[in-house]
Coordinates of C-alpha atoms in Angstrom, one line a residue:
X1 CA 42.7 -41.8 6.7
X2 CA 43.7 -38.1 6.8
X3 CA 41.1 -37.3 4.3
X4 CA 38.4 -39.0 6.4
X5 CA 39.3 -37.0 9.5
X6 CA 39.5 -33.7 7.6
X7 CA 35.9 -34.2 6.3
X8 CA 34.7 -35.0 9.8
X9 CA 36.3 -31.9 11.2
X10 CA 34.3 -29.8 8.7
X11 CA 31.0 -31.1 10.1
X12 CA 29.5 -29.3 13.1
X13 CA 26.3 -29.3 15.0
X14 CA 23.7 -26.7 15.9
X15 CA 22.8 -25.9 19.4
X16 CA 19.0 -26.0 20.1
X17 CA 18.0 -24.2 23.2
X18 CA 20.1 -24.3 26.4
X19 CA 20.4 -28.0 26.8
X20 CA 20.0 -29.8 23.4
X21 CA 22.4 -30.6 20.6
X22 CA 21.3 -32.2 17.4
X23 CA 23.4 -33.1 14.4
X24 CA 22.3 -34.6 11.1
X25 CA 19.0 -34.8 9.4
X26 CA 16.2 -32.3 10.1
X27 CA 13.4 -33.4 12.5
X28 CA 9.7 -32.6 12.9
X29 CA 9.2 -29.6 15.3
X30 CA 6.5 -31.0 17.6
X31 CA 8.4 -32.7 20.5
X32 CA 6.0 -35.6 20.8
X33 CA 6.2 -36.5 17.2
X34 CA 9.9 -36.0 16.6
X35 CA 11.4 -39.0 14.7
X36 CA 14.6 -38.7 16.8
X37 CA 16.2 -40.6 19.6
X38 CA 16.3 -38.3 22.6
X39 CA 19.4 -39.0 24.8
X40 CA 20.0 -37.3 28.2
X41 CA 23.5 -36.9 29.6
X42 CA 23.9 -36.4 33.3
X43 CA 27.4 -35.6 34.3
X44 CA 29.5 -33.1 36.2
X45 CA 30.1 -30.1 33.9
X46 CA 31.0 -27.9 36.9
X47 CA 32.4 -28.4 40.4
X48 CA 35.4 -30.4 41.6
X49 CA 34.8 -33.2 39.1
X50 CA 34.3 -31.0 36.0
X51 CA 37.5 -32.3 34.3
X52 CA 36.3 -35.9 34.3
X53 CA 32.7 -34.7 33.7
X54 CA 33.6 -32.9 30.5
X55 CA 35.6 -36.0 29.4
X56 CA 32.4 -38.0 29.6
X57 CA 30.5 -35.4 27.6
X58 CA 33.2 -35.5 24.9
X59 CA 32.9 -39.2 24.7
X60 CA 29.1 -39.2 24.4
X61 CA 29.1 -36.2 22.0
X62 CA 31.7 -37.8 19.7
X63 CA 29.5 -40.8 19.2
X64 CA 26.4 -38.6 18.6
X65 CA 28.3 -36.6 16.0
X66 CA 29.6 -39.6 14.1
X67 CA 26.3 -41.6 14.1
X68 CA 24.4 -38.5 13.0
X69 CA 26.8 -38.0 10.0
X70 CA 25.3 -41.2 8.8
X71 CA 21.8 -39.9 9.3
X72 CA 21.4 -41.4 12.8
X73 CA 20.8 -44.9 14.2
X74 CA 19.5 -47.5 11.7
X75 CA 16.3 -49.2 12.7
X76 CA 14.4 -51.5 10.4
X77 CA 16.1 -49.9 7.3
X78 CA 15.5 -46.3 8.3
X79 CA 17.9 -43.9 10.1
X80 CA 16.8 -41.7 13.1
X81 CA 19.0 -38.8 14.3
X82 CA 20.2 -38.6 17.9
X83 CA 19.3 -35.5 19.9
X84 CA 21.4 -34.8 23.0
X85 CA 20.2 -33.1 26.2
X86 CA 22.5 -32.2 29.1
X87 CA 22.0 -32.1 32.9
X88 CA 24.8 -30.7 35.0
X89 CA 25.3 -32.7 38.2
X90 CA 27.6 -29.9 39.5
X91 CA 29.7 -32.7 41.1
X92 CA 27.0 -33.4 43.7
X93 CA 24.8 -36.5 43.9
X94 CA 21.6 -34.6 44.7
X95 CA 22.1 -32.2 41.8
X96 CA 22.6 -35.2 39.5
X97 CA 19.4 -36.8 40.7
X98 CA 17.5 -33.5 40.1
X99 CA 19.1 -33.2 36.6
X100 CA 18.0 -36.7 35.7
X101 CA 14.4 -35.9 36.7
X102 CA 14.4 -32.8 34.5
X103 CA 15.7 -34.7 31.6
X104 CA 13.1 -37.4 31.9
X105 CA 10.1 -35.2 32.8
X106 CA 10.8 -32.0 30.8
X107 CA 13.0 -33.2 27.9
X108 CA 11.3 -36.6 27.6
X109 CA 14.5 -38.5 26.9
X110 CA 14.4 -42.1 25.8
X111 CA 17.7 -43.1 27.4
X112 CA 20.2 -41.7 29.8
X113 CA 24.0 -41.7 29.5
X114 CA 25.4 -41.9 33.0
X115 CA 27.5 -39.6 35.2
X116 CA 31.3 -39.3 35.6
X117 CA 31.5 -40.3 39.3
X118 CA 30.1 -43.3 41.0
X119 CA 28.6 -41.2 43.8
X120 CA 26.4 -39.3 41.3
X121 CA 25.6 -42.5 39.4
X122 CA 24.3 -44.1 42.7
X123 CA 22.0 -41.0 43.1
X124 CA 20.7 -41.1 39.5
X125 CA 20.2 -44.9 39.4
X126 CA 16.9 -45.0 41.4
X127 CA 15.6 -42.1 39.2
X128 CA 16.3 -44.2 36.1
X129 CA 14.5 -47.2 37.7
X130 CA 11.5 -45.2 38.9
X131 CA 10.8 -43.8 35.4
X132 CA 11.9 -47.0 33.6
X133 CA 14.4 -45.2 31.5
X134 CA 17.5 -47.2 30.6
X135 CA 20.9 -45.7 31.6
X136 CA 24.2 -46.6 30.0
X137 CA 27.0 -45.5 32.3
X138 CA 30.3 -44.9 30.5
X139 CA 32.3 -44.0 33.5
X140 CA 31.1 -45.3 36.9
X141 CA 33.5 -47.8 38.5
X142 CA 32.4 -48.4 42.1
X143 CA 31.3 -52.0 42.8
X144 CA 28.5 -50.5 44.9
X145 CA 26.8 -49.4 41.8
X146 CA 26.2 -53.0 40.8
X147 CA 25.7 -54.7 44.1
X148 CA 22.0 -53.6 44.2
X149 CA 21.4 -55.3 40.9
X150 CA 20.1 -52.2 39.0
X151 CA 17.5 -53.3 36.5
X152 CA 17.9 -50.2 34.3
X153 CA 21.6 -49.3 34.6
X154 CA 24.5 -50.8 32.6
X155 CA 28.2 -50.0 33.2
X156 CA 30.9 -50.0 30.5
X157 CA 34.0 -50.0 32.7
X158 CA 34.7 -53.0 35.0
X159 CA 34.3 -52.1 38.6
X160 CA 37.4 -50.9 40.3
X161 CA 37.6 -53.9 42.6
X162 CA 38.2 -56.0 39.5
X163 CA 41.0 -53.7 38.2
X164 CA 43.0 -52.1 41.0
X165 CA 43.9 -55.3 42.8
X166 CA 45.1 -56.9 39.5
X167 CA 47.3 -53.8 38.9
X168 CA 49.2 -54.4 42.1
X169 CA 49.7 -58.1 41.3
X170 CA 50.9 -57.2 37.8
X171 CA 53.4 -54.7 39.3
X172 CA 54.6 -57.3 41.8
X173 CA 55.2 -59.8 39.1
X174 CA 57.0 -57.3 37.0
X175 CA 59.3 -55.9 39.8
X176 CA 60.0 -59.2 41.5
X177 CA 62.2 -58.8 44.5
X178 CA 62.7 -55.1 43.8
X179 CA 59.5 -54.2 45.6
X180 CA 58.5 -55.8 48.9
X181 CA 56.3 -53.2 50.6
X182 CA 53.2 -51.0 49.8
X183 CA 51.4 -48.1 51.4
X184 CA 47.8 -47.5 50.4
X185 CA 45.9 -44.2 50.9
X186 CA 42.7 -42.9 49.4
X187 CA 39.8 -40.5 49.7
X188 CA 36.9 -41.6 51.9
X189 CA 34.2 -41.6 49.2
X190 CA 32.7 -44.5 47.2
X191 CA 34.9 -44.9 44.1
X192 CA 38.2 -43.8 45.8
X193 CA 37.6 -45.9 48.9
X194 CA 36.9 -49.0 46.8
X195 CA 39.9 -48.3 44.7
X196 CA 42.1 -48.2 47.8
X197 CA 40.4 -51.4 49.1
X198 CA 41.1 -53.0 45.8
X199 CA 44.8 -52.0 46.0
X200 CA 44.9 -53.4 49.5
X201 CA 43.5 -56.7 48.3
X202 CA 46.1 -56.8 45.6
X203 CA 48.8 -56.3 48.2
X204 CA 47.5 -59.2 50.2
X205 CA 47.2 -61.4 47.1
X206 CA 50.7 -60.6 46.0
X207 CA 52.1 -61.4 49.5
X208 CA 53.6 -57.9 49.9
X209 CA 54.0 -56.0 53.2
X210 CA 51.2 -53.5 53.8
X211 CA 52.9 -50.6 55.6
X212 CA 49.9 -48.3 55.7
X213 CA 46.2 -48.2 54.8
X214 CA 44.6 -44.8 55.4
X215 CA 41.5 -43.0 54.1
X216 CA 41.1 -39.2 54.3
X217 CA 38.4 -36.7 53.6
X218 CA 38.2 -35.3 50.1
X219 CA 39.4 -31.8 51.1
X220 CA 42.0 -33.0 53.6
X221 CA 45.4 -31.4 53.9
X222 CA 47.7 -33.9 52.3
X223 CA 50.9 -32.7 54.1
X224 CA 50.5 -35.0 57.2
X225 CA 49.6 -38.0 55.1
X226 CA 52.6 -37.6 52.8
X227 CA 54.8 -37.0 55.8
X228 CA 53.7 -40.4 57.2
X229 CA 54.4 -42.1 53.9
X230 CA 57.9 -40.5 53.8
X231 CA 58.6 -42.0 57.2
X232 CA 57.1 -45.4 56.2
X233 CA 59.3 -45.5 53.0
X234 CA 57.4 -48.2 51.2
X235 CA 58.5 -49.4 47.8
X236 CA 55.1 -48.6 46.2
X237 CA 52.6 -46.0 47.1
X238 CA 49.0 -46.6 45.8
X239 CA 46.5 -43.8 45.9
X240 CA 42.7 -44.1 45.5
X241 CA 41.0 -41.0 44.2
X242 CA 40.1 -38.8 41.2
X243 CA 42.4 -36.7 39.0
X244 CA 42.2 -33.5 41.2
X245 CA 43.4 -35.5 44.2
X246 CA 46.2 -37.1 42.2
X247 CA 47.4 -33.6 41.1
X248 CA 47.3 -32.3 44.6
X249 CA 49.1 -35.4 45.9
X250 CA 52.0 -35.1 43.5
X251 CA 52.3 -31.3 44.1
X252 CA 52.2 -31.8 47.9
X253 CA 54.8 -34.6 47.7
X254 CA 57.1 -32.5 45.6
X255 CA 56.8 -29.6 48.1
X256 CA 57.9 -32.0 50.9
X257 CA 60.8 -33.3 48.8
X258 CA 59.2 -36.8 48.6
X259 CA 59.2 -39.0 45.6
X260 CA 58.3 -42.7 46.1
X261 CA 60.0 -45.4 44.1
X262 CA 56.7 -46.3 42.5
X263 CA 53.4 -44.3 42.6
X264 CA 50.3 -45.9 41.2
X265 CA 46.9 -44.4 41.0
X266 CA 43.8 -45.4 39.0
X267 CA 41.7 -43.2 36.8
X268 CA 43.0 -39.7 36.3
X269 CA 46.6 -40.5 35.5
X270 CA 45.6 -40.9 31.9
X271 CA 43.6 -37.7 31.7
X272 CA 45.0 -34.7 29.9
X273 CA 44.5 -32.5 33.0
X274 CA 46.8 -34.7 35.1
X275 CA 49.7 -34.4 32.5
X276 CA 49.1 -30.8 31.5
X277 CA 48.8 -29.4 35.0
X278 CA 51.8 -31.4 36.4
X279 CA 54.1 -31.2 33.5
X280 CA 57.4 -33.0 34.2
X281 CA 56.2 -33.9 37.7
X282 CA 53.8 -36.4 36.1
X283 CA 56.6 -38.5 34.6
X284 CA 56.9 -41.9 36.2
X285 CA 53.4 -42.0 37.7
X286 CA 51.6 -45.3 37.1
X287 CA 47.9 -45.7 36.4
X288 CA 45.4 -48.4 35.5
X289 CA 43.5 -48.3 32.2
X290 CA 41.1 -50.8 30.6
X291 CA 41.7 -49.3 27.1
X292 CA 44.6 -47.8 25.1
X293 CA 44.8 -46.8 21.5
X294 CA 47.2 -49.6 20.7
X295 CA 44.8 -52.4 21.5
X296 CA 43.6 -54.5 18.5
X297 CA 39.9 -53.6 18.7
X298 CA 37.7 -52.2 16.0
X299 CA 34.1 -51.6 14.9
X300 CA 32.2 -50.3 11.9
X301 CA 31.6 -46.7 13.1
X302 CA 34.9 -45.7 14.7
X303 CA 37.3 -48.1 13.0
X304 CA 40.2 -49.3 15.1
X305 CA 41.2 -48.2 18.6
X306 CA 43.9 -46.1 17.0
X307 CA 41.4 -44.5 14.5
X308 CA 39.2 -43.5 17.4
X309 CA 42.1 -41.9 19.2
X310 CA 43.0 -39.9 16.2
X311 CA 39.4 -38.9 15.5
X312 CA 39.0 -37.7 19.1
X313 CA 42.3 -35.8 19.0
X314 CA 41.2 -34.1 15.8
X315 CA 37.8 -33.1 17.4
X316 CA 38.9 -32.1 20.9
X317 CA 42.7 -31.4 20.7
X318 CA 43.7 -34.1 23.2
X319 CA 44.0 -37.9 22.9
X320 CA 41.2 -39.8 24.7
X321 CA 41.6 -41.9 27.8
X322 CA 39.5 -45.0 28.7
X323 CA 36.7 -42.9 30.2
X324 CA 36.1 -41.0 26.9
X325 CA 36.4 -44.3 25.0
X326 CA 33.9 -46.0 27.3
X327 CA 31.4 -43.2 26.9
X328 CA 31.7 -43.3 23.1
X329 CA 31.2 -47.1 23.2
X330 CA 28.0 -46.5 25.3
X331 CA 26.5 -45.1 22.1
X332 CA 27.5 -48.2 20.2
X333 CA 25.6 -50.2 22.8
X334 CA 22.5 -48.1 22.3
X335 CA 22.6 -48.3 18.5
X336 CA 23.1 -52.0 18.6
X337 CA 20.2 -52.5 21.0
X338 CA 17.9 -50.2 19.1
X339 CA 18.7 -52.0 15.9
X340 CA 17.8 -55.3 17.5
X341 CA 14.7 -53.8 19.1
X342 CA 13.5 -52.8 15.6
X343 CA 11.0 -50.1 16.8
X344 CA 11.1 -46.5 15.4
X345 CA 11.0 -43.5 17.8
X346 CA 9.4 -41.9 19.7
X347 CA 9.5 -44.6 22.3
X348 CA 6.8 -45.0 25.0
X349 CA 7.4 -46.5 28.5
X350 CA 6.7 -50.0 27.3
X351 CA 9.2 -49.7 24.5
X352 CA 11.8 -48.3 26.8
X353 CA 11.5 -51.4 29.0
X354 CA 11.9 -53.5 25.9
X355 CA 15.0 -51.5 24.9
X356 CA 16.4 -52.2 28.4
X357 CA 16.0 -55.9 27.8
X358 CA 17.8 -55.5 24.5
X359 CA 20.7 -53.7 26.1
X360 CA 20.9 -56.5 28.7
X361 CA 21.5 -59.0 25.8
X362 CA 24.4 -56.9 24.3
X363 CA 27.3 -59.0 23.0
X364 CA 29.4 -56.9 20.6
X365 CA 32.9 -56.1 19.7
X366 CA 33.9 -52.4 19.5
X367 CA 37.0 -50.2 19.2
X368 CA 36.8 -50.1 23.0
X369 CA 36.9 -53.9 23.2
X370 CA 34.3 -56.6 24.0
X371 CA 31.0 -55.5 25.6
X372 CA 28.6 -57.9 27.4
X373 CA 26.8 -57.2 30.7
X374 CA 26.8 -59.7 33.6
X375 CA 23.4 -61.0 34.4
X376 CA 24.1 -62.3 37.9
X377 CA 26.4 -61.9 40.8
X378 CA 28.0 -58.9 42.5
X379 CA 28.7 -57.2 39.2
X380 CA 25.2 -57.4 37.8
X381 CA 24.9 -55.3 34.5
X382 CA 28.6 -54.4 34.6
X383 CA 30.7 -55.1 31.6
X384 CA 33.5 -57.2 33.1
X385 CA 35.2 -58.3 29.9
X386 CA 37.9 -55.6 29.4
X387 CA 41.3 -56.5 30.8
X388 CA 43.2 -53.8 32.8
X389 CA 46.5 -52.5 31.6
X390 CA 49.2 -50.7 33.8
X391 CA 50.4 -47.5 32.2
X392 CA 53.2 -45.1 33.0
X393 CA 53.6 -41.4 32.1
X394 CA 56.8 -41.0 30.1
X395 CA 57.8 -37.6 28.7
X396 CA 54.1 -36.5 28.9
X397 CA 52.8 -39.6 27.1
X398 CA 50.7 -42.5 28.4
X399 CA 52.7 -45.7 27.8
X400 CA 51.3 -49.2 28.5
X401 CA 54.0 -51.1 30.5
X402 CA 52.3 -54.2 31.8
X403 CA 51.3 -56.9 31.3
X404 CA 53.8 -57.9 28.6
X405 CA 51.0 -58.7 26.1
X406 CA 49.9 -55.1 26.1
X407 CA 53.2 -53.3 26.9
X408 CA 54.6 -50.7 24.5
X409 CA 57.5 -49.7 26.8
X410 CA 59.6 -50.7 29.8
X411 CA 58.4 -50.1 33.3
X412 CA 60.7 -47.5 34.9
X413 CA 61.6 -48.3 38.5
X414 CA 62.4 -46.4 40.5
X415 CA 60.5 -43.5 39.1
X416 CA 62.5 -40.3 38.1
X417 CA 63.7 -38.4 41.2
X418 CA 62.7 -41.1 43.7
X419 CA 63.7 -40.3 47.3

């Protein structure tokens, strides 16, 4: 295995212009006649959500590098390289929409890989539909993305309302009579609000006492919020947000000498930025993940979940979280659909619509787990198959602790230094 990774590490791509990256076989120079598959990535490479945005890029890029080492995507016995184009959403929905238009009109991409945040995804989704360009979203988790039944967008991660509520119920079952009360707070924006609402629903389902439910602006001073939580003294504090909010929350709580018995968040706890920036203060924090390297999944490109994790570490210097994994698996969805479509690039509008239908029929097993998109209901075109896992930060490492079928360590309660 070590030999395989060392050979991969020796292979690198060539930057073409300001926004394109191609690896693998040479292509014809005339844009309209290129025998390549043109993939546009819209994500937040700058701004408040740049940490997560760059994780999505890593996930998409790692797939592109690996498939191009084989010569590209196989279609009807021939291989066609992938060429990547990038649009910076700048952590703003309007900028994401503009970037998508440029990728479609100027760069003539055949498919889009979706943004990091749900807010930007909601802004890009109508652009994808207008120009009939399929979009595979490796990160978006807001249920609002799927409520409108988007014909051209497909989501790899189950919506947060399917995961955050289950995490509270898993905790309640694990802790038993030790935990009786919960306070839920979150940022008042799509993903974070729905995460908080999912936590609240889980509290109700688990028959726990809800001591507080409060939403706050993205740039709010967290001091008064944490002071209220300190007075409430719940057994569990659940926070809906992104990694920058989680980092600020932990730092503000430490400054106020407050450490809840259990602190659970959602996405962000598993990111390298959360652990690296907080250091020992991250220990004990709980998060929700739909993928870990220890799960028994595999595919022909990446191998096992563990193989993928080691490959990503060798390439980027950090182990991947479920967002990176979901983005890399987005490429597996594309290559499977393109193979079944059986038409060589370049693809015209009619073929892109046919490709969209092929993506809709996806039913594959990957290193990330099973992938199949709902065709009806409130989670239309969302991959609802992955099962959420509760993880805890221990000595700077992400350790699955519940449910028992996925646990690799014991749940520590109260968390270190609890007030």
